[in-house]
Coordinates of C-alpha atoms in Angstrom, one line a residue:
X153 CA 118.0 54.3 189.0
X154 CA 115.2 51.8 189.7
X155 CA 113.0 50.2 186.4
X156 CA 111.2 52.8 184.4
X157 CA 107.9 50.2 184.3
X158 CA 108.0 50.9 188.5
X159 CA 106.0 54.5 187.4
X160 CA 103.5 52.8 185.5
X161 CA 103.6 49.3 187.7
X162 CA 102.1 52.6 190.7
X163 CA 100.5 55.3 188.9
X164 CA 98.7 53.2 186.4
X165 CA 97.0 51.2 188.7
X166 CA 93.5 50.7 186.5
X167 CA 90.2 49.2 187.8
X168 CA 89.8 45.4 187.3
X169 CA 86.1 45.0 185.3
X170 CA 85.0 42.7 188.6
X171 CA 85.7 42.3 192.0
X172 CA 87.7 39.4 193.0
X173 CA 86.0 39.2 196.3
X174 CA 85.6 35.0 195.7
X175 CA 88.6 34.8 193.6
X176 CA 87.9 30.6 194.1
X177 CA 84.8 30.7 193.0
X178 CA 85.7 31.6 189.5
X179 CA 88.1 30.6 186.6
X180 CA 89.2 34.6 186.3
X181 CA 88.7 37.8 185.8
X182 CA 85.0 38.3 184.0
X183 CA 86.6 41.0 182.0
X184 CA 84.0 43.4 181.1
X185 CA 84.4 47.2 180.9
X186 CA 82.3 49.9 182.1
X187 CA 84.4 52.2 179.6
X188 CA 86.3 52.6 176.8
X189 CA 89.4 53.5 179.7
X190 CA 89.1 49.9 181.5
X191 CA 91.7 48.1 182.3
X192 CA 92.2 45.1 180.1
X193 CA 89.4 46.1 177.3
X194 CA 89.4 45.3 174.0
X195 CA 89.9 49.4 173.3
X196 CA 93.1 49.7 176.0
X197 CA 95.0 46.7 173.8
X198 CA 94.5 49.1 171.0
X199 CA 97.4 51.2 172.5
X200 CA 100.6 49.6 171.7
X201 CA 101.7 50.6 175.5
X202 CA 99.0 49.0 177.2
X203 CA 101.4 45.9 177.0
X204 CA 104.0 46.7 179.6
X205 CA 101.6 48.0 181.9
X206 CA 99.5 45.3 182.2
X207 CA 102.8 43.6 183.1
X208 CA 103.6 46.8 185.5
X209 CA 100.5 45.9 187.5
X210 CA 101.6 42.3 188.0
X211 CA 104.8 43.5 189.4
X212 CA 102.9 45.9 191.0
X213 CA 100.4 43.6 192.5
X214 CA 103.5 42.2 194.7
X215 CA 103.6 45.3 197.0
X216 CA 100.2 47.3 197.0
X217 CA 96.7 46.0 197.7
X218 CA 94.1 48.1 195.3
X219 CA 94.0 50.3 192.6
X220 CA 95.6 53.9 193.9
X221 CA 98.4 51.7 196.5
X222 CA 96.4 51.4 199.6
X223 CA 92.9 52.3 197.8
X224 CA 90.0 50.3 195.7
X225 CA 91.2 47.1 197.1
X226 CA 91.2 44.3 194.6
X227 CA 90.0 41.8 197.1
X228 CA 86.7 42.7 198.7
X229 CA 86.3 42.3 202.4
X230 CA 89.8 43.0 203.2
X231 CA 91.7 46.7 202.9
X232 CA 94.3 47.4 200.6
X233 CA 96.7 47.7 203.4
X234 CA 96.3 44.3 204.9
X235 CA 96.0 42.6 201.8
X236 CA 99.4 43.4 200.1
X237 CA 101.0 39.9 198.9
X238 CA 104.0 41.1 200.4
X239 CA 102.6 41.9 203.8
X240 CA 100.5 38.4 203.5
X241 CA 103.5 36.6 202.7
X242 CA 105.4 38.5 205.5
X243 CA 102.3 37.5 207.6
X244 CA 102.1 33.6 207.3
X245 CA 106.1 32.8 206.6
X246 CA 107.4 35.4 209.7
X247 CA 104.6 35.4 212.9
X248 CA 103.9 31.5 213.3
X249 CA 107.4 31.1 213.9
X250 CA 110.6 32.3 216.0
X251 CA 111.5 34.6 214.0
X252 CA 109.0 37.4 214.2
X253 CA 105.5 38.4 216.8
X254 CA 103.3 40.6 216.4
X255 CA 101.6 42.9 219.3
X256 CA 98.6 43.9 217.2
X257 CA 95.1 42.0 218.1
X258 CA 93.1 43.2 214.5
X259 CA 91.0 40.1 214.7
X260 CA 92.5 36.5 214.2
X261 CA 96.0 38.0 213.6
X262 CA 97.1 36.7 217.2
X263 CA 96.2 33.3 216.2
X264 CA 99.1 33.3 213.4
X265 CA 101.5 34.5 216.6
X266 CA 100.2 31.0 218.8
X267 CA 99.7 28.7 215.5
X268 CA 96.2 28.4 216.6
X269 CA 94.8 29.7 213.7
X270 CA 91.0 28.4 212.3
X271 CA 89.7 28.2 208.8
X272 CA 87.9 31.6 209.5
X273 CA 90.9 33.6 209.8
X274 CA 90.4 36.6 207.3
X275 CA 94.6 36.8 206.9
X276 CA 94.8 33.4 205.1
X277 CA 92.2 34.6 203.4
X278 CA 93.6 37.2 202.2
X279 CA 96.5 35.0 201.5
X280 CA 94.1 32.7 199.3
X281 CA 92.6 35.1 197.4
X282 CA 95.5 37.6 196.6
X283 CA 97.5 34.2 195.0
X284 CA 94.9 33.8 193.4
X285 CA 93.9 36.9 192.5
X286 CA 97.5 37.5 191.0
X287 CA 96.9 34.4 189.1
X288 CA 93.7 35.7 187.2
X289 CA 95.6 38.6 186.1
X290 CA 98.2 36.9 184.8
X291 CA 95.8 34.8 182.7
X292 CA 93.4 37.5 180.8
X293 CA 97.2 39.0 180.3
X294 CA 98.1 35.5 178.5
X295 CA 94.3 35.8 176.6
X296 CA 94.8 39.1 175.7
X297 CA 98.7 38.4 174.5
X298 CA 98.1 35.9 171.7
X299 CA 99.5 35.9 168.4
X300 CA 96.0 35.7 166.9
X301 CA 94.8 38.6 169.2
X302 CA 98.0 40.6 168.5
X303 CA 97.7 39.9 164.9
X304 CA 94.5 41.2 164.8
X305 CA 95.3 44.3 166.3
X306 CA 97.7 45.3 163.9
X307 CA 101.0 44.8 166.3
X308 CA 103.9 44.9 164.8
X309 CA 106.7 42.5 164.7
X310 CA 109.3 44.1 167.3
X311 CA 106.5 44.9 169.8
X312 CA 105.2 41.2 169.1
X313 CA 109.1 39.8 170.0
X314 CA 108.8 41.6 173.2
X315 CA 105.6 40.8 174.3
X316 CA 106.8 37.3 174.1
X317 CA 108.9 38.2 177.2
X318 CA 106.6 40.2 178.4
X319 CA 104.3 36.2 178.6
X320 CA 107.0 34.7 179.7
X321 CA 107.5 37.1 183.1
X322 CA 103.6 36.6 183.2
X323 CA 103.8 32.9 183.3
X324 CA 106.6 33.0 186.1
X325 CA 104.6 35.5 188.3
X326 CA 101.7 33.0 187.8
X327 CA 104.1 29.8 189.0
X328 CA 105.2 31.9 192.0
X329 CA 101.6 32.6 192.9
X330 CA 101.1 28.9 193.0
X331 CA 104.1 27.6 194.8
X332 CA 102.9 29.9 197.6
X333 CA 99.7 28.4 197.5
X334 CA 101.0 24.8 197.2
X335 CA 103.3 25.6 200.2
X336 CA 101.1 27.2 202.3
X337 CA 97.9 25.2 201.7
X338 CA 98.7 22.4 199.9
X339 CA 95.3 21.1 197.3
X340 CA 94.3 24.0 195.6
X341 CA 92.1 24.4 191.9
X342 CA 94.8 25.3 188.9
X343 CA 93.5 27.9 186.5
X344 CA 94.8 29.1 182.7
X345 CA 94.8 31.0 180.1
X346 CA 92.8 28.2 178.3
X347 CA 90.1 28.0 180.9
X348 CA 86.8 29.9 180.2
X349 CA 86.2 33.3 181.2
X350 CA 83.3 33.5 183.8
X351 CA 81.5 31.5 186.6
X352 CA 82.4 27.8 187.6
X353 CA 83.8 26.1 190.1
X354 CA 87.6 25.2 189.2
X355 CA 88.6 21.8 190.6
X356 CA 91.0 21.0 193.2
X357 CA 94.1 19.5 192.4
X358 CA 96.4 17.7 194.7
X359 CA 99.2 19.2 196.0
X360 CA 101.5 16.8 193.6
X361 CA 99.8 18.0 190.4
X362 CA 100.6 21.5 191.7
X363 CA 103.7 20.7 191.9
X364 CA 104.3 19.1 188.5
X365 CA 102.4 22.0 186.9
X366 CA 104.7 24.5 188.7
X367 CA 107.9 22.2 187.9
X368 CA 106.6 22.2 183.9
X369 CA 105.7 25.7 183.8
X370 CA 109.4 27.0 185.0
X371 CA 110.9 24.3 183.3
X372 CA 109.7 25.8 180.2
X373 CA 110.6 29.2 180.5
X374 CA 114.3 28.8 180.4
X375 CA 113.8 29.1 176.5
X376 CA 111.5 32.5 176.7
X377 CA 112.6 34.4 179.8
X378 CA 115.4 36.4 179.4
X379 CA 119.2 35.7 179.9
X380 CA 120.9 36.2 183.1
X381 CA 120.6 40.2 184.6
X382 CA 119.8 40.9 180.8
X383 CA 116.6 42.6 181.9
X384 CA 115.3 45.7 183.1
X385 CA 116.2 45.7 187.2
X386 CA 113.3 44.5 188.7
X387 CA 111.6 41.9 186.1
X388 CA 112.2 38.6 185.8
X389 CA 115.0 36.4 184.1
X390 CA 115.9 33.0 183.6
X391 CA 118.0 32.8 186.5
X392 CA 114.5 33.7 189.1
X393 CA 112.9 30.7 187.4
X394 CA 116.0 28.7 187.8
X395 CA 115.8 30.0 191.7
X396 CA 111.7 29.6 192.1
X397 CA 112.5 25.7 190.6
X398 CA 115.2 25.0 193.1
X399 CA 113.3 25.9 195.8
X400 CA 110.2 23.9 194.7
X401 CA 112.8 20.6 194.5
X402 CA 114.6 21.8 197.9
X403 CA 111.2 20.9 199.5
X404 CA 109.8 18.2 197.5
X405 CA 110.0 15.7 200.0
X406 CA 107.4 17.9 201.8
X407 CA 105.3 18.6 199.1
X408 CA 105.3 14.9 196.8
X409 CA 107.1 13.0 198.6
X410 CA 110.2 12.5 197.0
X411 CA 113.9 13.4 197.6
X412 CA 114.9 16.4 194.8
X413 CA 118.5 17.3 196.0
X414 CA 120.9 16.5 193.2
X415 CA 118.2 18.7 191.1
X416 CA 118.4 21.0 193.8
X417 CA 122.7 21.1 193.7
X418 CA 122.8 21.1 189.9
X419 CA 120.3 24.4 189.7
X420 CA 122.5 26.4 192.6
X421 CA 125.8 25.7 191.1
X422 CA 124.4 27.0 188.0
X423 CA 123.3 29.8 189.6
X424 CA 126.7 30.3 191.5
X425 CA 128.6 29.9 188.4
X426 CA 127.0 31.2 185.8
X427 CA 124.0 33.5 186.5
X428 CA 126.4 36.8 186.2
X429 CA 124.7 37.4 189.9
X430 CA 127.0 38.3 192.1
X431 CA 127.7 38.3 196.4
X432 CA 127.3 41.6 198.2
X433 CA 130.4 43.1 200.4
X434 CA 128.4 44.2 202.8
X435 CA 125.8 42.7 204.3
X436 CA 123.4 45.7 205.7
X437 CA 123.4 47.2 202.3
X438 CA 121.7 44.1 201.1
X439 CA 118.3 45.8 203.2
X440 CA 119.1 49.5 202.9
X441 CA 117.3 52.3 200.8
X442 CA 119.1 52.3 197.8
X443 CA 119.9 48.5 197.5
X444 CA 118.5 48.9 193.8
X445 CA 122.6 50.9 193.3
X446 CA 124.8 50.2 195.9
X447 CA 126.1 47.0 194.8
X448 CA 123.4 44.6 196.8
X449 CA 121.4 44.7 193.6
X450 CA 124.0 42.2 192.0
X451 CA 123.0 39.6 194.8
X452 CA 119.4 39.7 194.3
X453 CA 117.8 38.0 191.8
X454 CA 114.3 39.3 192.0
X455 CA 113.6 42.4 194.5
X456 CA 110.3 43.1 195.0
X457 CA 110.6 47.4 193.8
X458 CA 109.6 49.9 196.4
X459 CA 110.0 53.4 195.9
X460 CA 108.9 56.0 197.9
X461 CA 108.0 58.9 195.7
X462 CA 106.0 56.5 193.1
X463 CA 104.2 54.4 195.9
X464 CA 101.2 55.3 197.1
X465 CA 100.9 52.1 199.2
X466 CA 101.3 53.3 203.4
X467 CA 99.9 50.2 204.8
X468 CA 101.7 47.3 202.4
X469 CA 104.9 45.7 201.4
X470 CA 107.7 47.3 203.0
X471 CA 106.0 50.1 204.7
X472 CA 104.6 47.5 206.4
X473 CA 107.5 45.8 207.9
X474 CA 109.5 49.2 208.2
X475 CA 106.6 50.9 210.6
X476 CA 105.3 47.6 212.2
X477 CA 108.7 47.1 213.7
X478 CA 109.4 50.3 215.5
X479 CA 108.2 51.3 218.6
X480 CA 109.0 51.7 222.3
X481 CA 112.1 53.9 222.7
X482 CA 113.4 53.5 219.1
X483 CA 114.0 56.9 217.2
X484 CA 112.3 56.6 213.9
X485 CA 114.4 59.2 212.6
X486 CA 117.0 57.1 212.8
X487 CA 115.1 54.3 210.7
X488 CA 114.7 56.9 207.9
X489 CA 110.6 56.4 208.9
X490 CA 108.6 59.0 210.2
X491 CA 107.0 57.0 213.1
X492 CA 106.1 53.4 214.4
X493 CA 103.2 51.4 214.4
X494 CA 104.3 49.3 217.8
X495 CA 104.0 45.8 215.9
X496 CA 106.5 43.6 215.3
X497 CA 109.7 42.2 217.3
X498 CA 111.1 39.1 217.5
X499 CA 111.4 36.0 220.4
X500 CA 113.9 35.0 222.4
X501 CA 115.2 31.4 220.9
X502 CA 115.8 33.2 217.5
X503 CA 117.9 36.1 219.2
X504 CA 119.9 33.3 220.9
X505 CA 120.9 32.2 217.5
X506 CA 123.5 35.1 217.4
X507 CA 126.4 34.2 220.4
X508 CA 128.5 36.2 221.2
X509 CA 131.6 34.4 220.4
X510 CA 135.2 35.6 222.1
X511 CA 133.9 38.9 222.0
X512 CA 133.4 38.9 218.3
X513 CA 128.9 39.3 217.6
X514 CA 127.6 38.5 214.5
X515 CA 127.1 41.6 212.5
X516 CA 123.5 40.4 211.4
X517 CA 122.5 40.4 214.7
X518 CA 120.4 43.6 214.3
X519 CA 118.5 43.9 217.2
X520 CA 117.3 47.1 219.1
X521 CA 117.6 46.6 223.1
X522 CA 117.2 49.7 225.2
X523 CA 113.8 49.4 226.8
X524 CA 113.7 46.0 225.6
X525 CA 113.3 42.9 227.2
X526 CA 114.3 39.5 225.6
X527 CA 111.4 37.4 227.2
X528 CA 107.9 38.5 225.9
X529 CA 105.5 38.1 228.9
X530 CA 103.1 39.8 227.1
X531 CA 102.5 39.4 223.5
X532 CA 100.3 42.9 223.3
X533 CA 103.5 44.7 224.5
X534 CA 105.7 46.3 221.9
X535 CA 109.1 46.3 224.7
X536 CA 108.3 42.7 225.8
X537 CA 110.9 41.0 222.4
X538 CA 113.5 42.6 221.1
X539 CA 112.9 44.7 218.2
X540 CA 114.5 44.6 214.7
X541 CA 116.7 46.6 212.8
X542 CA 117.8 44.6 210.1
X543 CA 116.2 47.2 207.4
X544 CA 116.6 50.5 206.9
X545 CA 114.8 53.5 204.8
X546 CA 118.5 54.8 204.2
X547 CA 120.9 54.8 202.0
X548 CA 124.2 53.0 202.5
X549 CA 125.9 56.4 203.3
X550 CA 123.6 57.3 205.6
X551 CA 122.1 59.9 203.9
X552 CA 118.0 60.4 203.5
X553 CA 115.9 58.4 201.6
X554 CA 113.4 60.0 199.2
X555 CA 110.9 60.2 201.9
X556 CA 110.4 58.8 205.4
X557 CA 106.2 57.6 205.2
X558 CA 106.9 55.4 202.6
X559 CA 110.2 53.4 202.4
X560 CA 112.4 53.3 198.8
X561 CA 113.5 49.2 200.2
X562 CA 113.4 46.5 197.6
X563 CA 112.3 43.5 199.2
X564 CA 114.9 40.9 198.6
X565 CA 112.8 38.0 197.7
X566 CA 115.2 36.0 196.2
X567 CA 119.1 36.7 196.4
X568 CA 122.4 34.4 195.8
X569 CA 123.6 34.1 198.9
X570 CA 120.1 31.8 199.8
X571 CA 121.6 29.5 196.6
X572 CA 124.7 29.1 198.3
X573 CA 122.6 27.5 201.3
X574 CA 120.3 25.5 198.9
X575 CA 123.5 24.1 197.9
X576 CA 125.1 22.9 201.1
X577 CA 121.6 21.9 202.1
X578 CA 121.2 19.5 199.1
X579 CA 125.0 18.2 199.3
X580 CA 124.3 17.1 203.3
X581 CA 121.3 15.4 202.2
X582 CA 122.6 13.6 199.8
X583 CA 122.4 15.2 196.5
X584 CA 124.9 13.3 193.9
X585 CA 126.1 16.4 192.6
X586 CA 127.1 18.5 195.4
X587 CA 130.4 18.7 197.1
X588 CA 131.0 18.5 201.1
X589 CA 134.6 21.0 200.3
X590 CA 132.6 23.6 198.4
X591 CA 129.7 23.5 201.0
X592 CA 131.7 24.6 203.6
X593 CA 133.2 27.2 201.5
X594 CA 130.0 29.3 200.6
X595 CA 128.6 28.6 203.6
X596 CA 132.1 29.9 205.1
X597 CA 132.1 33.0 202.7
X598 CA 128.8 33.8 204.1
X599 CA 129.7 33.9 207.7
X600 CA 133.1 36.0 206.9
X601 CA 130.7 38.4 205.5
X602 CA 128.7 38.5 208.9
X603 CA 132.2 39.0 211.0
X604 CA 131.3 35.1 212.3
X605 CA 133.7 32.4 213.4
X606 CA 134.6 30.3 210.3
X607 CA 133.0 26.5 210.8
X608 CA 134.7 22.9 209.9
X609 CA 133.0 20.3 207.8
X610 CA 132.3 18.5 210.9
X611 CA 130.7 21.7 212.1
X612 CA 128.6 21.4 209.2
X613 CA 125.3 20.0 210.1
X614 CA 121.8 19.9 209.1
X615 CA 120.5 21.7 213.0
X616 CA 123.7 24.4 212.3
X617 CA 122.2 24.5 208.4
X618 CA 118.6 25.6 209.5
X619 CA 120.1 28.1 212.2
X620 CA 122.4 29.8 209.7
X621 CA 119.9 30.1 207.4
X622 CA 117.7 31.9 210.1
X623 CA 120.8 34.4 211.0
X624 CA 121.1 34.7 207.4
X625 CA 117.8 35.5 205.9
X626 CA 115.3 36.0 209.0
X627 CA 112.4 38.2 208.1
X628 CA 112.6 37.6 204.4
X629 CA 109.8 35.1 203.9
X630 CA 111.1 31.8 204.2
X631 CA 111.0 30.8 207.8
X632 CA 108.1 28.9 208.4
X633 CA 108.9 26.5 204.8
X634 CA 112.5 26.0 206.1
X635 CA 111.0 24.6 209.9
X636 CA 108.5 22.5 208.1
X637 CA 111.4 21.4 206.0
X638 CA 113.4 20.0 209.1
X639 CA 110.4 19.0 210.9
X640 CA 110.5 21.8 213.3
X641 CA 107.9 23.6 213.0
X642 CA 105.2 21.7 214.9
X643 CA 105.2 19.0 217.7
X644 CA 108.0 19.6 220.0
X645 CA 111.2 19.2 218.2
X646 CA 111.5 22.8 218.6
X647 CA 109.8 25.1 221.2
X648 CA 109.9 29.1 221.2
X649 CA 107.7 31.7 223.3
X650 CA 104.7 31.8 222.6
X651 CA 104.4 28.5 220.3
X652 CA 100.7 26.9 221.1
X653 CA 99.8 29.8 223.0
X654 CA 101.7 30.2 226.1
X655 CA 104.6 31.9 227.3
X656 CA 107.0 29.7 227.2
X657 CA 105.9 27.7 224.6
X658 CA 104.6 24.3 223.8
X659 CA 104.0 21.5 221.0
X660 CA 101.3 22.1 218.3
X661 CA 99.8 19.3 216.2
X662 CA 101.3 18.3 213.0
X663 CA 98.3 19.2 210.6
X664 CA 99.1 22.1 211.2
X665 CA 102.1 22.4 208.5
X666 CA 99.3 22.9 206.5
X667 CA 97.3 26.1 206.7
X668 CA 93.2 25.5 206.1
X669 CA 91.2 26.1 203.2
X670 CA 89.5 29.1 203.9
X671 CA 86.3 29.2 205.2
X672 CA 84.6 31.5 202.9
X673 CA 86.7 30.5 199.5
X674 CA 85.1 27.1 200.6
X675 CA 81.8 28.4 200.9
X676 CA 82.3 30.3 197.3
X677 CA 83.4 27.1 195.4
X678 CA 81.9 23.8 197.9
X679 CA 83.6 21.5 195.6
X680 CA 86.9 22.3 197.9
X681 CA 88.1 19.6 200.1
X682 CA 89.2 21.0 203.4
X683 CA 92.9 19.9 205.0
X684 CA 92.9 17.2 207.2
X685 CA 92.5 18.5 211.1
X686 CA 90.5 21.9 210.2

């Protein structure tokens, strides 16, 4: 069974006291109750279960957009649906790359297909202001969760030990809201738990003091978080932070400058070794309807829950990705859905990643063909890509999933096989503490997996690196950081459909790496610098 906090994380969904329409603008949430049944008011701490679901709706807050799933959006100006930090995430990782295109023309979205995005565009917007959004929550959480407040409530001692952990999940929530800020957009304001409640403009910090307050913050809560898969499925342990902080050093020349690989190597072969997380058989379970139980769950280290009898989200997080990417001839029946939205498919140069070699295909190739083409001559047309089968809103048998509107798919956000790429990443570049021999055997374990040809050290390459790591985890948020990464993401090191705006693709300026300050959380706080080239 999934995590008993996923009923309240959905059905408990309570109002926020403001509107975080301008979520730049202030410090955080200006907590003030229009009733004694508010969310986050002095009288809902009084019930000792308030706790956990204040933590529910920061789980929550990953997959659906407003109070109600889809309705009362928390960010004004943009629907529950589109503003989903799942879908957003989905939306700025997957579309500006090979990996992923989108048909739909809701107002700047084709700009993220053709990296020609401005500072106007209301998706990175959204983007902006759900991180930060998260991140107010997570602070009045971390007000409200003191030992003088909880003293003064009356809470007792066992309630008080869990609560503890109940900060420390908080805290890594927070962290992860900021390392997608810092990668996305580089120089943003960094907000507490010890900053006033209220109006004022919070300053802008450079992207390295992001960094070291994301790297301090995760560093810390090895001692509070808790042990390896000793938490309820779904929540946080030290092993995510372990994950989120090796990730932060894979990329730090990127973000500060500075080569992080034999932190990188040490973290993943912790992970490997000790984490009690464990490789998947099968690969296709890994994205299947009940990958909380079917073994996949002791690969992934933090799932983002769906469930599709206590979601009322139709618009966000998986049902997103699930209806967006059928269309054309597909059945949806056979997706487990109930229909498709016509949306999303993918390009041609990431399809030819998967050869067909001697006859034997890659089994995460999962592409649908019939009616397909593999060139997309027009962006607005659903059969010009292939589309995408790699999830599914079945179970691993093949049998139904609780419903076919709204998928039961955990988003794998983070999973172990990723570490086992981190690691040969690290070891290629240099890292002291990784090994070339054990390299090549996880990254050889993960292609026996996939029924693909077995590779030799001198096979082993940085270019073969970044395209196994596409074959391997395409469409699960991490595309457009790994290009930037290896310097393929803009100019013309590498060139797919559609890149810069025409068909067949062409170099886009450097700046771009970084996504703009957004032009109305710039107008809300004008202390914000904008990044260079916007």
């Amino acid at each position: 069974m999934k995590i008993s906090f996923k009923y309240i994380s959905y059905f408990l969904l309570f109002i926020m006291g403001v509107s975080m329409a301008l979520s730049s603008c202030t410090s955080d949430l200006d907590v003030t109750p229009g009733d004694d049944d508010e969310f986050l008011s002095e009288t809902f701490f009084q019930d000792p279960a308030s706790y956990k679901q204040v933590l529910a709706k920061l789980y929550a807050g990953l997959y659906v957009g407003g109070n109600d799933g889809d309705g009362a959006a928390d960010i004004a100006g943009i629907g529950g649906d589109f503003s989903s930090y799942l879908r957003l995430l989905f939306v700025t990782q997957e579309f500006p790359t090979d990996e992923a295109i989108i048909a739909w023309a809701d107002g700047t979205l084709p700009t993220l297909n053709a990296q020609t995005w401005s500072p106007a565009n209301e998706f990175l917007e959204g983007t902006y202001s759900r991180a930060f959004y998260h991140i107010s929550v997570a602070n009045e959480f971390l007000r409200q969760t003191t030992d003088e407040k909880l003293t003064a409530r009356g809470v007792d001692a066992g309630l008080k030990a869990e609560i503890a952990t109940f900060r420390a999940e908080a805290r890594f929530l927070r962290a992860f809201s900021y390392y997608n800020l810092m990668d996305l957009f580089g120089n943003v304001p960094i907000t507490t738990e010890k900053d006033p409640v209220g109006f004022f403009y919070p300053e802008q910090k450079t992207r390295a003091e992001v960094f070291a307050f994301v790297e301090s913050e995760l560093i810390d809560l090895d001692s509070s978080l808790a042990d390896s898969r000793s938490n309820e499925y779904g929540r946080i342990d030290k092993t995510a932070a372990k994950f989120l902080l090796a990730q932060v050093y894979l990329n730090a020349q990127v973000y500060i400058g500075e080569d992080k690989f034999s932190e990188v190597a040490t973290l993943t072969n912790e992970i490997i070794t000790s984490s009690n997380y464990t490789f998947a058989p099968v690969y296709k379970n890994i994205f299947s309807a009940d990958n909380d139980r079917n073994g996949a769950q002791n690969e992934v280290i933090f799932p983002i829950v769906g469930d599709g009898n206590a979601i009322r989200a139709t618009g966000g997080g998986m049902s997103f990705i699930m209806h967006a990417s059928i269309g054309g001839s597909m059945d949806a029946a056979s997706r487990g859905m109930d229909g498709g939205w016509q949306g999303i498919r993918t390009r041609r140069e990431f399809v030819n990643l998967f050869p067909d070699a001697n006859g034997i295909a890659d089994k995460r190739g999962l592409f649908y063909t019939d009616g397909q083409s593999l060139d997309i001559n027009n962006v607005g047309t659903f059969t010009d890509g292939y589309a995408v089968t790699k999830y599914i809103n079945k179970n691993a048998d093949g049998t139904a999933a609780q419903r076919n509107d709204i998928p039961d798919i955990d988003f794998p956000m983070f999973r172990l096989t990723d570490a086992y790429l981190m690691y040969a990443e690290a070891t290629l570049r240099g890292a002291a503490t990784g090994n070339i021999a054990t390299s090549l055997g996880y990254v050889n374990k993960i292609r026996a997996r996939a029924n693909a040809t077995a590779i030799t050290t001198a096979d082993l390459t940085l270019d073969f690196l970044l395209d196994e790591r596409g074959r391997e985890l395409f469409w699960e948020c991490h595309r457009r950081t790994d290009l930037i990464r290896f310097g393929k993401f803009t100019g013309s090191a590498k060139i797919w459909q559609w890149k810069g705006g025409s068909m067949n693709g062409n170099s886009t300026a450097s700046y771009r790496d970084l996504m703009p300050i957004p032009a109305r959380n710039i107008q809300a706080n004008p202390t914000l610098k904008q990044n260079p080239g916007y």
